Structures are given as C-alpha cells and as structure tokens.
Amino acid sequence: MAQPRTIKGTVYNVDGKPASGVNVSAHRLSGSPYFTSFDGKYEIKVDSKSKYIKFVFPDREEKVDIEGNTSNVIDFGKKAAESGTAAVATTTTATTGDVDLRSRAQLVQAGVKEYIEAASVFDQFYKQDDYKSALAPWTIEYTKFPKSSENVYIQGIKIYEDMLTKAQETEKEALLNKIMEIYDKRIQNFGNEGYNLGRKATIYLKYKLASAEQMTDEQKKVIYNNAFKWLETSVEKQGKESEAAVLLLLNRATALLFKTGDFKADKVMAVYDKTIAIVEENLVAKPDDDNYQKAKAGINRAFVESGAVTCEILIPLYQAEFEKKPDDLATLKKINYMLNREDCSDSKLYADVAEKLYKMEPTSQSAFSMARLFLKRSNAAKAIEYYEEAISSEKDKYEKANYCYELAQVIYTQKNYSRVRDYARQAISLNPEWGKPYILIGKVYAASSKSIGESDIQQRLVFCLAVDQFIKAKAVDPEVAAEANKEIATYSQYFPNKEDAFFENLKAGSTFKVGGWINESTTVRLR
C-alpha cells in the first residue's frame, strides 16, 4: 500500500511577498487542508497518486499539476512574481470564487456547511485568543461570506492589529494595508462610513506616526495627506457623534498641512471652529468626559501652535463681528476665547469684549480675560484676584491647569517662589502630561540658589534639583524636550566640581536634601 507523501513549501503573492490566508489542499488529500499564515508556508499530506495541489486565494483558486513531480518542496507563485505571469506550473487554472451575500441567520437556516464549520472553528479559536489558528476560518468568512456579520470585520481588525503590534518591521506595512482593506470592505458591506473612516484614520496614524519624533514635517505631510480626507469625511458625516480622537487628529493634520504649505489659514480656522464646537457640545452633555476634555486641550494646543492665526488676522475679523453683535453672548464668548488663545490682550477689542462679557456673565473664562486685561494695565494685584476667581470656578481640569500655570508665571515676576511652586504643582496635578509647569518649577529653584544652603557647594546642589524638574518635563511631555534640554545645558555647568565635592564628602549619585523653603531631595551631580 502506497505511503502518503508530505509536500511543503511557500505560497507567494504576485508581488513576491509571502501570501497569508491561502487554503492549500490537493487531489486525494490524506490529511487536513492547510491555511497559510504570514510567512506563506504550508505543509500537507497527499496520496502518492495525487494529481494536483489546489491553492485557494481570497479572489481566485489555482491548481498545480504534480503528476511526475517527485519533489517534496513545491513553492507556489515565486516564478509568477518574478515573471509577472499568473501561473507557476504547466497546468494552472484560475477561477473567481463564489461569494455568498446572505446574513449569518440566513446561512445557518439554509445549512451552508462551509460557513457553519468556518464560523464554529473561528469562534473556538477566537475565544481562546488563539488568533493564529483563528485566521484561516476567519478568511473563509471574510472572503466568501462578506455580509454574514459585521463582527467578521470587527474581529478581523482586532486579529490583524494584534499581529501588527508583534510583527517585524518588514511585515508591518502589509499588515496595516490589510487593516485598511478590512475597513473599506466593512463600509462596502455594512455602511456607517463616517464612524469607520474615523477608526480607519486613527489606526493608520497610530502606526504610521509611531516614530514621529524622528520624522521631518515633509515625511509627516505624506502620512497626514493620506489620512486627511478620511478624518474630514468622518467628521462631516458623524457631526456631534464624532469620536474625540478623530476630532483631535483632524486638527493635528490640518495644522501640519498648514505648516507644509498645503492649506491656508482659513482652512485651519474652519476646521478648528467646527471641531471645537462639537467638543463643547459633548462636554455640555457630559462635563466629566475625559476623552473630550483631552481632545479640547489638544485641539486648542494644535491650533495655537499651528501659527496659522495671528492677532493681525483675528482682530480686524472679529472687530467687524463685534460691531454687528455687541450684545450677543455667544459672539462675545467666541471672540473672547479666540483672542485669549492667541494672547491678543493688548488690543482695544480684547478690553471691550472682556469687560462686557464679565458684566453680562461672570464665568471662569470671563474672569480669566479680566485677569489678563488688568495684567496688561500693570495692575498685578487685581489680575491675581481675577486669576484666583477663574481657578475657583473652572470645572474643566485642563483649562484650570492653564489658569494655574499662568498665575504661577505672574507670581514668578514678584519672586514669591514658594507660591509659584504651589500653583505650578496644582497645574501638574490637573494635567500630569504637561511639561511647562515642571520647567517653571526648575527655573524657580535655580533662581533661589543663592538663598538656599550654608555654603557655595550646597547652593550649587540646588541646580541639581532644578535639572531634576527639567528632566521630568521632557519625560512627561516630549513637545517641551527642546526647551528642557536647553535649560539642562544651561544649569548643568553650575553643578559642584569634583574637587569641592571631595572636601564636602559628597559623591556623585548620592542623595542630598536641599533645605530652606524648597525642602526636597536630589541626586548629586558633578561636573
């Protein structure tokens, strides 16, 4: 009796890359069919009299004649990839696989064996988080029964994203492209374009910008250009249902594309106005929603740092609007907010709007505007009163953090350093991922060096404590890294030298308690 023959090999796409999700079977198959994974490899057992191997791709199936071929290693598609042809053997046929557009309930009711078996096997593997084994039956559901259930797409994206996070760098592009394809087919078969385009763009940017710190703006431009239409269409279709992350990413994309010359300032303003209005609407309904609170802070930050809008542009624009609606509360709030964002507090328009708004509605925002107004009028005491009023009544933790930080800066000019630290720390507690308050504390410590300690070397150790703060700043907020590194370079040169440290019995790396109002420990650093 003839012994079964084991044949193994690798299946390739026409682009020369290993093909995943291919069903490999054969004439007179002795074992089970094999589904290729990301390496494209397969291994099957066939009868010694088997005539062909069959490769079923998502869009076609092909057969390879193995009669007379005694090799036990048969690669498929490699020669086709090199030659650009569709065949790799003398007798290869290609046919379009049948697609069944019925729902899961209809397929089960009709007793469609291929679907029921694939769905059952998939569910077992998926529930065990065995995504590698789940991929083969999932591919059958995805390619042959595309309207069976929307869960096919939700679960497929989860599987491929899991594989993407674990993949080698050379494999990531293909996996990400597959996720993009799954989103497109989900829209094609189940609609909900706005939501799905937003999710598609979010995943795309997450992986494409994973090393954004090492990218130039021109490199980011290509990525944001690819995602921009998805984001914009998503927000257009979703409106107030837009996800917070999508709103933030749309603003970041717009700001970057303005910097690279692709957009004009009016585009940046239009996107900002639309998205911030959606965020505000959601926060009215759910004031404690952390996602929308973070989105609001991020959108404002992207808008301010885009450089697209200046006081020279805003003031004439809003002066005309103010003159048309001088008593309209919504108009006053909008103008006040935008002028604050761009720090246009030197203008007469700012003063007129701030005073009228505070009189009509004394809120945290209007109190903040009055604080800035009195600051410009060199009345720091009155400004501080309004800052404190704004802080006490503000509900949004990110806005409150901003008020605390700005008040700390005002008090810094009065050299009341312990109070500066109090407000800076309050800002940090409200927004732990913001680096600027840490930098301010570091500067306060450095400015206090001469009044702390009983000797020159003890005073120099204060600079070690200042550098601790600068290091924390860039650790929590990469966007302040350049500023933090500049401060580190400046104050590191004031560290104690090795000779002085030797006589004070201080060693690099040891802990030293800085006294005085600071009362905090640092690591000894020497130059």
Short mmCIF file of C-alpha atoms in Angstrom, two decimals:
data_model
loop_
_atom_site.label_atom_id
_atom_site.label_comp_id
_atom_site.label_asym_id
_atom_site.label_seq_id
_atom_site.Cartn_x
_atom_site.Cartn_y
_atom_site.Cartn_z
CA MET A 1 0.00 0.00 0.00
CA ALA A 2 1.45 3.39 -1.05
CA GLN A 3 2.54 5.68 1.75
CA PRO A 4 1.18 9.25 1.94
CA ARG A 5 3.52 11.89 0.64
CA THR A 6 4.30 15.07 2.59
CA ILE A 7 4.68 18.20 0.49
CA LYS A 8 5.70 21.55 1.91
CA GLY A 9 6.60 24.95 0.50
CA THR A 10 5.82 28.64 0.47
CA VAL A 11 2.96 30.44 -1.27
CA TYR A 12 3.77 33.85 -2.74
CA ASN A 13 1.65 36.70 -4.00
CA VAL A 14 2.42 38.11 -7.44
CA ASP A 15 4.38 40.92 -5.75
CA GLY A 16 6.83 38.33 -4.44
CA LYS A 17 5.72 38.56 -0.82
CA PRO A 18 4.50 35.54 1.19
CA ALA A 19 0.73 35.09 0.91
CA SER A 20 -1.35 34.64 4.07
CA GLY A 21 -4.84 33.15 4.37
CA VAL A 22 -4.45 30.81 1.39
CA ASN A 23 -6.26 27.43 1.64
CA VAL A 24 -3.90 24.71 0.40
CA SER A 25 -5.42 21.31 -0.43
CA ALA A 26 -4.86 18.61 -3.00
CA HIS A 27 -6.37 15.87 -5.13
CA ARG A 28 -6.67 12.80 -2.89
CA LEU A 29 -5.63 14.73 0.18
CA SER A 30 -4.61 12.40 3.05
CA GLY A 31 -4.70 14.95 5.85
CA SER A 32 -6.40 18.29 6.50
CA PRO A 33 -6.23 21.39 4.29
CA TYR A 34 -3.64 23.98 5.37
CA PHE A 35 -4.18 27.71 5.76
CA THR A 36 -1.04 29.78 5.30
CA SER A 37 -0.05 32.37 7.90
CA PHE A 38 2.06 35.48 7.35
CA ASP A 39 5.15 33.52 6.33
CA GLY A 40 3.19 31.89 3.49
CA LYS A 41 4.40 28.39 4.44
CA TYR A 42 2.29 25.26 4.10
CA GLU A 43 2.62 21.51 4.68
CA ILE A 44 0.12 18.87 3.51
CA LYS A 45 -0.08 15.10 3.19
CA VAL A 46 -1.29 13.69 -0.14
CA ASP A 47 -1.80 10.28 -1.67
CA SER A 48 1.10 9.08 -3.82
CA LYS A 49 -1.28 9.13 -6.81
CA SER A 50 -2.39 12.74 -6.21
CA LYS A 51 -2.64 14.72 -9.46
CA TYR A 52 -2.57 18.33 -8.29
CA ILE A 53 -2.30 20.80 -5.40
CA LYS A 54 -5.01 23.43 -5.15
CA PHE A 55 -4.34 26.96 -3.80
CA VAL A 56 -7.48 28.95 -2.92
CA PHE A 57 -6.81 32.70 -2.62
CA PRO A 58 -9.43 35.21 -1.44
CA ASP A 59 -10.17 36.16 -5.09
CA ARG A 60 -9.28 33.04 -7.06
CA GLU A 61 -8.19 29.44 -6.94
CA GLU A 62 -5.31 27.84 -8.84
CA LYS A 63 -4.16 24.28 -9.38
CA VAL A 64 -0.64 22.96 -9.90
CA ASP A 65 -0.07 19.61 -11.66
CA ILE A 66 2.22 17.37 -9.54
CA GLU A 67 1.99 14.16 -11.56
CA GLY A 68 5.55 13.10 -12.26
CA ASN A 69 6.93 15.76 -9.88
CA THR A 70 8.80 13.84 -7.18
CA SER A 71 9.97 16.92 -5.26
CA ASN A 72 8.56 17.27 -1.77
CA VAL A 73 9.19 21.03 -1.74
CA ILE A 74 6.90 22.95 -4.07
CA ASP A 75 6.79 26.73 -3.84
CA PHE A 76 3.83 28.44 -5.47
CA GLY A 77 3.84 31.87 -7.04
CA LYS A 78 7.55 32.64 -6.84
CA LYS A 79 8.16 32.27 -10.57
CA ALA A 80 4.93 34.11 -11.28
CA ALA A 81 6.13 37.00 -9.09
CA GLU A 82 9.44 37.14 -10.93
CA SER A 83 7.93 36.87 -14.43
CA GLY A 84 4.74 38.83 -13.82
CA THR A 85 2.60 35.94 -15.07
CA ALA A 86 -0.36 34.37 -13.31
CA ALA A 87 0.84 30.77 -13.40
CA VAL A 88 3.73 28.77 -11.96
CA ALA A 89 3.13 25.34 -13.46
CA THR A 90 2.14 23.77 -16.76
CA THR A 91 -1.49 23.25 -15.83
CA THR A 92 -2.76 26.11 -13.71
CA THR A 93 -6.31 27.40 -13.84
CA ALA A 94 -7.83 30.45 -12.19
CA THR A 95 -11.48 30.99 -11.34
CA THR A 96 -13.31 33.55 -9.29
CA GLY A 97 -14.57 32.03 -6.06
CA ASP A 98 -18.28 32.19 -5.28
CA VAL A 99 -19.37 34.91 -2.84
CA ASP A 100 -22.49 34.37 -0.75
CA LEU A 101 -24.13 37.62 0.36
CA ARG A 102 -26.58 36.15 2.86
CA SER A 103 -26.62 37.09 6.56
CA ARG A 104 -25.43 34.78 9.32
CA ALA A 105 -29.02 33.86 10.25
CA GLN A 106 -29.87 33.06 6.63
CA LEU A 107 -26.72 30.98 6.15
CA VAL A 108 -27.37 28.97 9.30
CA GLN A 109 -31.03 28.47 8.41
CA ALA A 110 -30.01 27.26 4.94
CA GLY A 111 -27.48 24.87 6.49
CA VAL A 112 -24.49 26.18 4.47
CA LYS A 113 -21.89 23.69 5.70
CA GLU A 114 -18.77 25.64 4.72
CA TYR A 115 -19.93 28.74 6.56
CA ILE A 116 -21.19 26.93 9.66
CA GLU A 117 -17.93 24.95 10.03
CA ALA A 118 -15.72 28.01 9.47
CA ALA A 119 -17.74 30.16 11.89
CA SER A 120 -17.71 27.44 14.54
CA VAL A 121 -13.96 26.81 14.31
CA PHE A 122 -13.26 30.54 14.28
CA ASP A 123 -15.35 31.19 17.40
CA GLN A 124 -13.49 28.49 19.33
CA PHE A 125 -10.04 29.83 18.48
CA TYR A 126 -11.04 33.50 18.84
CA LYS A 127 -12.46 32.99 22.33
CA GLN A 128 -9.13 31.40 23.34
CA ASP A 129 -7.21 34.41 21.90
CA ASP A 130 -5.53 31.96 19.51
CA TYR A 131 -5.52 34.42 16.65
CA LYS A 132 -3.05 32.50 14.50
CA SER A 133 -5.35 29.47 14.35
CA ALA A 134 -8.43 31.71 14.02
CA LEU A 135 -7.06 33.40 10.91
CA ALA A 136 -7.81 30.56 8.47
CA PRO A 137 -11.54 30.13 9.25
CA TRP A 138 -11.87 33.92 9.54
CA THR A 139 -10.51 34.25 5.99
CA ILE A 140 -13.29 31.99 4.72
CA GLU A 141 -15.95 34.11 6.43
CA TYR A 142 -14.32 37.35 5.23
CA THR A 143 -13.85 36.37 1.59
CA LYS A 144 -16.78 34.05 0.86
CA PHE A 145 -19.46 35.35 3.24
CA PRO A 146 -18.77 39.12 3.44
CA LYS A 147 -22.27 40.04 4.64
CA SER A 148 -22.66 37.28 7.19
CA SER A 149 -21.94 39.56 10.17
CA GLU A 150 -20.31 42.89 10.89
CA ASN A 151 -18.41 41.08 13.66
CA VAL A 152 -16.29 39.46 10.94
CA TYR A 153 -14.75 42.90 10.33
CA ILE A 154 -14.54 43.97 13.97
CA GLN A 155 -12.83 40.72 14.95
CA GLY A 156 -10.63 40.69 11.84
CA ILE A 157 -9.30 44.15 12.64
CA LYS A 158 -8.56 43.02 16.19
CA ILE A 159 -6.66 39.96 14.91
CA TYR A 160 -4.60 41.89 12.39
CA GLU A 161 -3.84 44.71 14.81
CA ASP A 162 -2.63 42.16 17.35
CA MET A 163 -0.35 40.69 14.71
CA LEU A 164 0.79 44.14 13.67
CA THR A 165 1.94 45.00 17.18
CA LYS A 166 4.03 41.80 17.28
CA ALA A 167 5.32 41.87 13.70
CA GLN A 168 8.81 42.51 12.39
CA GLU A 169 9.35 45.94 10.84
CA THR A 170 9.38 44.47 7.32
CA GLU A 171 5.95 42.89 7.84
CA LYS A 172 4.13 45.90 9.26
CA GLU A 173 3.26 47.71 6.03
CA ALA A 174 1.41 44.71 4.59
CA LEU A 175 -0.48 44.12 7.83
CA LEU A 176 -1.53 47.77 8.09
CA ASN A 177 -2.68 47.70 4.46
CA LYS A 178 -4.78 44.65 5.28
CA ILE A 179 -6.47 46.52 8.14
CA MET A 180 -7.22 49.42 5.77
CA GLU A 181 -8.75 46.91 3.32
CA ILE A 182 -10.92 45.40 6.06
CA TYR A 183 -12.29 48.83 6.94
CA ASP A 184 -13.09 49.51 3.28
CA LYS A 185 -14.94 46.19 2.92
CA ARG A 186 -16.79 46.84 6.18
CA ILE A 187 -18.04 50.14 4.77
CA GLN A 188 -18.91 48.46 1.47
CA ASN A 189 -20.97 45.75 3.12
CA PHE A 190 -22.34 47.42 6.27
CA GLY A 191 -22.13 51.18 5.66
CA ASN A 192 -21.63 53.58 8.62
CA GLU A 193 -18.94 55.33 6.58
CA GLY A 194 -18.37 58.23 8.97
CA TYR A 195 -17.60 56.08 12.00
CA ASN A 196 -15.47 53.57 10.10
CA LEU A 197 -13.40 56.16 8.27
CA GLY A 198 -12.62 57.79 11.60
CA ARG A 199 -11.47 54.48 13.06
CA LYS A 200 -9.52 53.68 9.90
CA ALA A 201 -7.66 57.00 10.05
CA THR A 202 -6.97 56.62 13.77
CA ILE A 203 -5.31 53.22 13.36
CA TYR A 204 -3.43 54.36 10.25
CA LEU A 205 -1.94 57.40 12.01
CA LYS A 206 -1.22 55.45 15.19
CA TYR A 207 1.17 53.12 13.39
CA LYS A 208 2.45 55.45 10.68
CA LEU A 209 3.41 58.11 13.25
CA ALA A 210 4.83 55.68 15.82
CA SER A 211 8.27 57.24 15.33
CA ALA A 212 7.05 60.80 14.69
CA GLU A 213 9.79 62.34 16.83
CA GLN A 214 12.37 61.21 14.27
CA MET A 215 10.32 62.41 11.27
CA THR A 216 10.56 65.68 9.39
CA ASP A 217 7.44 67.71 8.64
CA GLU A 218 7.73 66.65 4.99
CA GLN A 219 7.64 62.98 6.00
CA LYS A 220 4.63 63.59 8.23
CA LYS A 221 2.97 65.52 5.41
CA VAL A 222 2.68 62.41 3.23
CA ILE A 223 1.07 60.47 6.08
CA TYR A 224 -1.36 63.21 7.10
CA ASN A 225 -2.34 63.81 3.47
CA ASN A 226 -3.32 60.17 3.15
CA ALA A 227 -5.49 60.32 6.28
CA PHE A 228 -6.93 63.82 5.98
CA LYS A 229 -9.88 63.01 3.71
CA TRP A 230 -10.87 60.06 5.92
CA LEU A 231 -10.85 62.30 9.00
CA GLU A 232 -12.67 65.19 7.34
CA THR A 233 -15.35 62.92 5.84
CA SER A 234 -15.77 61.18 9.18
CA VAL A 235 -16.46 64.46 11.00
CA GLU A 236 -18.78 65.67 8.22
CA LYS A 237 -20.89 62.53 8.45
CA GLN A 238 -20.71 61.96 12.22
CA GLY A 239 -21.23 65.54 13.36
CA LYS A 240 -21.75 65.67 17.12
CA GLU A 241 -21.27 61.88 17.25
CA SER A 242 -17.65 62.27 16.13
CA GLU A 243 -15.18 60.50 18.39
CA ALA A 244 -12.86 62.71 20.43
CA ALA A 245 -9.71 61.16 18.94
CA VAL A 246 -10.91 61.83 15.38
CA LEU A 247 -11.59 65.49 16.15
CA LEU A 248 -8.12 65.91 17.65
CA LEU A 249 -6.36 64.12 14.79
CA LEU A 250 -8.18 66.23 12.20
CA ASN A 251 -6.83 69.38 13.86
CA ARG A 252 -3.30 68.00 14.09
CA ALA A 253 -3.40 67.02 10.42
CA THR A 254 -4.70 70.45 9.42
CA ALA A 255 -2.05 72.25 11.47
CA LEU A 256 0.77 70.19 9.98
CA LEU A 257 -0.51 70.62 6.42
CA PHE A 258 -0.69 74.37 7.00
CA LYS A 259 2.96 74.38 8.08
CA THR A 260 3.94 72.48 4.94
CA GLY A 261 2.07 74.93 2.70
CA ASP A 262 -0.81 72.62 1.71
CA PHE A 263 -3.51 74.63 3.49
CA LYS A 264 -4.18 78.30 4.10
CA ALA A 265 -5.01 79.88 7.46
CA ASP A 266 -8.75 79.98 6.72
CA LYS A 267 -8.80 76.20 6.44
CA VAL A 268 -7.18 75.86 9.86
CA MET A 269 -9.75 78.24 11.36
CA ALA A 270 -12.68 76.47 9.70
CA VAL A 271 -11.59 73.05 10.99
CA TYR A 272 -10.95 74.47 14.45
CA ASP A 273 -14.34 76.22 14.67
CA LYS A 274 -16.19 73.10 13.58
CA THR A 275 -14.39 70.60 15.80
CA ILE A 276 -14.22 72.70 18.95
CA ALA A 277 -17.98 73.32 18.67
CA ILE A 278 -18.57 69.55 18.57
CA VAL A 279 -16.31 69.04 21.59
CA GLU A 280 -18.09 71.78 23.55
CA GLU A 281 -21.49 70.27 22.69
CA ASN A 282 -20.40 66.90 24.02
CA LEU A 283 -18.94 68.43 27.19
CA VAL A 284 -22.22 70.21 27.90
CA ALA A 285 -23.92 66.82 27.88
CA LYS A 286 -21.06 65.03 29.72
CA PRO A 287 -18.86 67.58 31.53
CA ASP A 288 -16.61 64.91 33.08
CA ASP A 289 -15.89 63.02 29.83
CA ASP A 290 -12.10 62.67 29.96
CA ASN A 291 -11.78 61.88 26.23
CA TYR A 292 -13.45 65.09 25.15
CA GLN A 293 -11.62 67.10 27.80
CA LYS A 294 -8.30 65.82 26.47
CA ALA A 295 -9.44 66.45 22.91
CA LYS A 296 -10.35 70.05 23.78
CA ALA A 297 -6.92 70.69 25.31
CA GLY A 298 -5.17 69.02 22.37
CA ILE A 299 -7.22 70.85 19.73
CA ASN A 300 -6.52 74.20 21.35
CA ARG A 301 -2.84 73.38 21.59
CA ALA A 302 -2.64 72.31 17.94
CA PHE A 303 -4.48 75.45 16.88
CA VAL A 304 -2.27 77.81 18.85
CA GLU A 305 0.96 76.09 17.79
CA SER A 306 -0.04 75.88 14.12
CA GLY A 307 0.94 79.51 13.56
CA ALA A 308 -1.97 79.82 11.17
CA VAL A 309 -3.83 82.51 13.09
CA THR A 310 -2.30 85.71 14.40
CA CYS A 311 -3.69 88.75 16.19
CA GLU A 312 -3.21 90.72 12.96
CA ILE A 313 -5.70 88.38 11.28
CA LEU A 314 -8.11 87.91 14.16
CA ILE A 315 -8.62 91.49 15.38
CA PRO A 316 -9.96 93.03 12.11
CA LEU A 317 -12.08 89.92 11.54
CA TYR A 318 -13.65 89.95 14.99
CA GLN A 319 -13.86 93.75 15.26
CA ALA A 320 -16.42 93.72 12.47
CA GLU A 321 -18.30 90.84 14.10
CA PHE A 322 -18.31 92.61 17.48
CA GLU A 323 -19.69 95.79 15.97
CA LYS A 324 -22.53 93.84 14.35
CA LYS A 325 -23.46 91.92 17.53
CA PRO A 326 -22.06 93.84 20.53
CA ASP A 327 -24.58 92.33 22.99
CA ASP A 328 -24.75 88.77 21.66
CA LEU A 329 -23.41 86.48 24.38
CA ALA A 330 -22.36 83.66 22.02
CA THR A 331 -20.43 86.09 19.82
CA LEU A 332 -18.71 87.66 22.83
CA LYS A 333 -17.68 84.23 24.15
CA LYS A 334 -16.29 83.18 20.80
CA ILE A 335 -14.28 86.37 20.29
CA ASN A 336 -13.06 86.34 23.88
CA TYR A 337 -11.95 82.73 23.63
CA MET A 338 -10.08 83.18 20.35
CA LEU A 339 -8.34 86.38 21.45
CA ASN A 340 -7.25 84.64 24.64
CA ARG A 341 -5.90 81.68 22.69
CA GLU A 342 -3.72 83.95 20.56
CA ASP A 343 -2.89 86.24 23.51
CA CYS A 344 -4.29 89.31 21.74
CA SER A 345 -4.85 91.03 25.08
CA ASP A 346 -3.07 94.24 24.03
CA SER A 347 -5.91 95.23 21.71
CA LYS A 348 -8.79 97.56 22.49
CA LEU A 349 -11.16 94.88 21.14
CA TYR A 350 -9.94 92.49 23.82
CA ALA A 351 -10.63 95.04 26.58
CA ASP A 352 -14.10 95.89 25.21
CA VAL A 353 -15.11 92.24 24.89
CA ALA A 354 -13.61 91.14 28.22
CA GLU A 355 -15.34 93.86 30.25
CA LYS A 356 -18.71 93.43 28.53
CA LEU A 357 -18.60 89.64 28.82
CA TYR A 358 -17.70 89.70 32.52
CA LYS A 359 -20.51 92.16 33.19
CA MET A 360 -23.05 90.02 31.30
CA GLU A 361 -21.84 86.62 32.53
CA PRO A 362 -19.13 86.46 35.24
CA THR A 363 -17.81 82.96 34.47
CA SER A 364 -14.35 81.43 34.88
CA GLN A 365 -13.48 82.30 31.28
CA SER A 366 -14.59 85.91 31.59
CA ALA A 367 -12.71 86.22 34.91
CA PHE A 368 -9.59 84.87 33.20
CA SER A 369 -9.96 87.52 30.50
CA MET A 370 -10.26 90.25 33.14
CA ALA A 371 -7.11 88.91 34.79
CA ARG A 372 -5.19 89.29 31.54
CA LEU A 373 -6.69 92.71 30.97
CA PHE A 374 -5.50 94.02 34.36
CA LEU A 375 -2.14 92.40 33.82
CA LYS A 376 -1.73 94.44 30.64
CA ARG A 377 -2.70 97.51 32.64
CA SER A 378 0.15 96.70 35.06
CA ASN A 379 -2.23 96.05 37.93
CA ALA A 380 -0.87 92.67 39.08
CA ALA A 381 -2.78 92.64 42.36
CA LYS A 382 -6.12 93.00 40.60
CA ALA A 383 -5.05 90.48 37.94
CA ILE A 384 -4.24 87.90 40.63
CA GLU A 385 -7.71 88.35 42.15
CA TYR A 386 -9.34 87.54 38.82
CA TYR A 387 -6.98 84.58 38.18
CA GLU A 388 -7.98 83.13 41.57
CA GLU A 389 -11.67 83.66 40.75
CA ALA A 390 -11.21 81.88 37.40
CA ILE A 391 -9.44 78.95 39.06
CA SER A 392 -12.03 78.54 41.79
CA SER A 393 -14.99 78.41 39.38
CA GLU A 394 -13.50 76.48 36.43
CA LYS A 395 -14.81 72.92 36.01
CA ASP A 396 -12.62 71.80 33.09
CA LYS A 397 -9.38 70.46 34.61
CA TYR A 398 -7.27 71.32 31.58
CA GLU A 399 -8.48 74.91 31.47
CA LYS A 400 -7.97 75.16 35.23
CA ALA A 401 -4.41 73.85 34.77
CA ASN A 402 -3.80 76.60 32.23
CA TYR A 403 -5.10 79.26 34.63
CA CYS A 404 -2.91 77.92 37.45
CA TYR A 405 0.17 77.94 35.26
CA GLU A 406 -0.44 81.47 34.02
CA LEU A 407 -0.99 82.71 37.58
CA ALA A 408 2.24 81.00 38.62
CA GLN A 409 4.05 82.93 35.89
CA VAL A 410 2.60 86.20 37.16
CA ILE A 411 3.67 85.45 40.74
CA TYR A 412 7.12 84.44 39.43
CA THR A 413 7.72 88.08 38.44
CA GLN A 414 7.03 89.02 42.08
CA LYS A 415 9.65 86.46 43.26
CA ASN A 416 7.20 84.73 45.60
CA TYR A 417 8.79 81.41 44.69
CA SER A 418 7.05 79.05 47.10
CA ARG A 419 3.66 80.28 45.87
CA VAL A 420 4.81 79.87 42.27
CA ARG A 421 5.58 76.23 43.00
CA ASP A 422 2.18 75.77 44.67
CA TYR A 423 0.29 76.86 41.56
CA ALA A 424 2.65 75.03 39.18
CA ARG A 425 2.14 71.82 41.16
CA GLN A 426 -1.61 72.37 41.03
CA ALA A 427 -1.35 72.66 37.24
CA ILE A 428 0.61 69.38 37.15
CA SER A 429 -1.97 67.58 39.29
CA LEU A 430 -4.69 68.69 36.85
CA ASN A 431 -2.70 67.90 33.68
CA PRO A 432 0.12 65.44 34.52
CA GLU A 433 1.24 65.18 30.89
CA TRP A 434 2.08 68.89 30.60
CA GLY A 435 5.77 69.74 30.86
CA LYS A 436 5.78 73.53 31.15
CA PRO A 437 4.88 73.67 34.88
CA TYR A 438 7.88 71.45 35.62
CA ILE A 439 10.12 73.81 33.68
CA LEU A 440 8.77 76.76 35.66
CA ILE A 441 9.50 74.97 38.96
CA GLY A 442 13.03 74.24 37.74
CA LYS A 443 13.57 77.92 36.97
CA VAL A 444 12.22 78.89 40.39
CA TYR A 445 14.68 76.52 42.07
CA ALA A 446 17.57 77.87 40.03
CA ALA A 447 16.58 81.46 40.87
CA SER A 448 16.57 80.55 44.58
CA SER A 449 20.07 79.05 44.67
CA LYS A 450 21.76 81.98 46.39
CA SER A 451 19.30 81.99 49.26
CA ILE A 452 19.47 78.25 49.98
CA GLY A 453 22.19 76.41 51.88
CA GLU A 454 25.07 77.42 54.12
CA SER A 455 27.92 77.05 51.65
CA ASP A 456 28.69 77.59 47.99
CA ILE A 457 28.54 73.86 47.24
CA GLN A 458 25.15 73.50 48.92
CA GLN A 459 23.86 76.35 46.82
CA ARG A 460 25.21 74.67 43.69
CA LEU A 461 23.34 71.49 44.56
CA VAL A 462 20.12 73.44 44.07
CA PHE A 463 20.92 73.35 40.35
CA CYS A 464 20.80 69.55 40.51
CA LEU A 465 17.28 69.86 41.84
CA ALA A 466 16.39 72.32 39.04
CA VAL A 467 17.68 69.84 36.44
CA ASP A 468 15.51 67.12 38.04
CA GLN A 469 12.47 69.22 37.09
CA PHE A 470 13.65 69.78 33.52
CA ILE A 471 14.18 66.03 33.11
CA LYS A 472 10.66 65.37 34.40
CA ALA A 473 9.28 67.96 31.97
CA LYS A 474 10.57 66.24 28.85
CA ALA A 475 9.72 62.79 30.23
CA VAL A 476 6.01 63.60 30.51
CA ASP A 477 5.77 65.96 27.54
CA PRO A 478 8.04 65.36 24.51
CA GLU A 479 6.91 68.66 22.99
CA VAL A 480 8.93 70.62 25.56
CA ALA A 481 12.03 68.46 25.12
CA ALA A 482 13.98 71.13 23.22
CA GLU A 483 13.30 73.79 25.87
CA ALA A 484 14.06 71.35 28.70
CA ASN A 485 17.35 70.28 27.09
CA LYS A 486 18.36 73.92 26.72
CA GLU A 487 17.73 74.55 30.42
CA ILE A 488 19.62 71.37 31.37
CA ALA A 489 22.62 72.51 29.34
CA THR A 490 22.48 75.96 30.94
CA TYR A 491 22.30 74.89 34.57
CA SER A 492 24.43 71.74 34.42
CA GLN A 493 27.51 73.93 34.16
CA TYR A 494 26.79 75.21 37.68
CA PHE A 495 26.94 71.75 39.29
CA PRO A 496 29.62 71.37 42.03
CA ASN A 497 33.01 70.26 40.72
CA LYS A 498 34.65 67.02 41.83
CA GLU A 499 37.31 68.72 43.96
CA ASP A 500 34.83 70.72 46.03
CA ALA A 501 32.62 67.66 46.40
CA PHE A 502 35.55 65.63 47.70
CA PHE A 503 36.20 68.09 50.53
CA GLU A 504 32.47 68.13 51.41
CA ASN A 505 32.42 64.31 51.38
CA LEU A 506 29.82 64.26 48.60
CA LYS A 507 29.72 61.53 45.96
CA ALA A 508 28.08 61.60 42.56
CA GLY A 509 24.83 59.64 42.62
CA SER A 510 24.25 60.06 46.34
CA THR A 511 21.14 61.76 47.74
CA PHE A 512 21.24 65.28 49.14
CA LYS A 513 18.40 67.10 50.93
CA VAL A 514 18.05 70.72 49.83
CA GLY A 515 16.72 72.76 52.74
CA GLY A 516 15.02 76.11 53.05
CA TRP A 517 11.58 76.64 51.55
CA ILE A 518 12.39 74.05 48.88
CA ASN A 519 12.85 71.15 51.35
CA GLU A 520 13.32 68.48 48.68
CA SER A 521 15.92 65.78 47.92
CA THR A 522 18.01 65.49 44.75
CA THR A 523 20.67 63.27 43.26
CA VAL A 524 24.19 64.72 43.48
CA ARG A 525 25.62 65.51 40.05
CA LEU A 526 29.14 66.77 39.49
CA ARG A 527 30.93 68.44 36.64
#
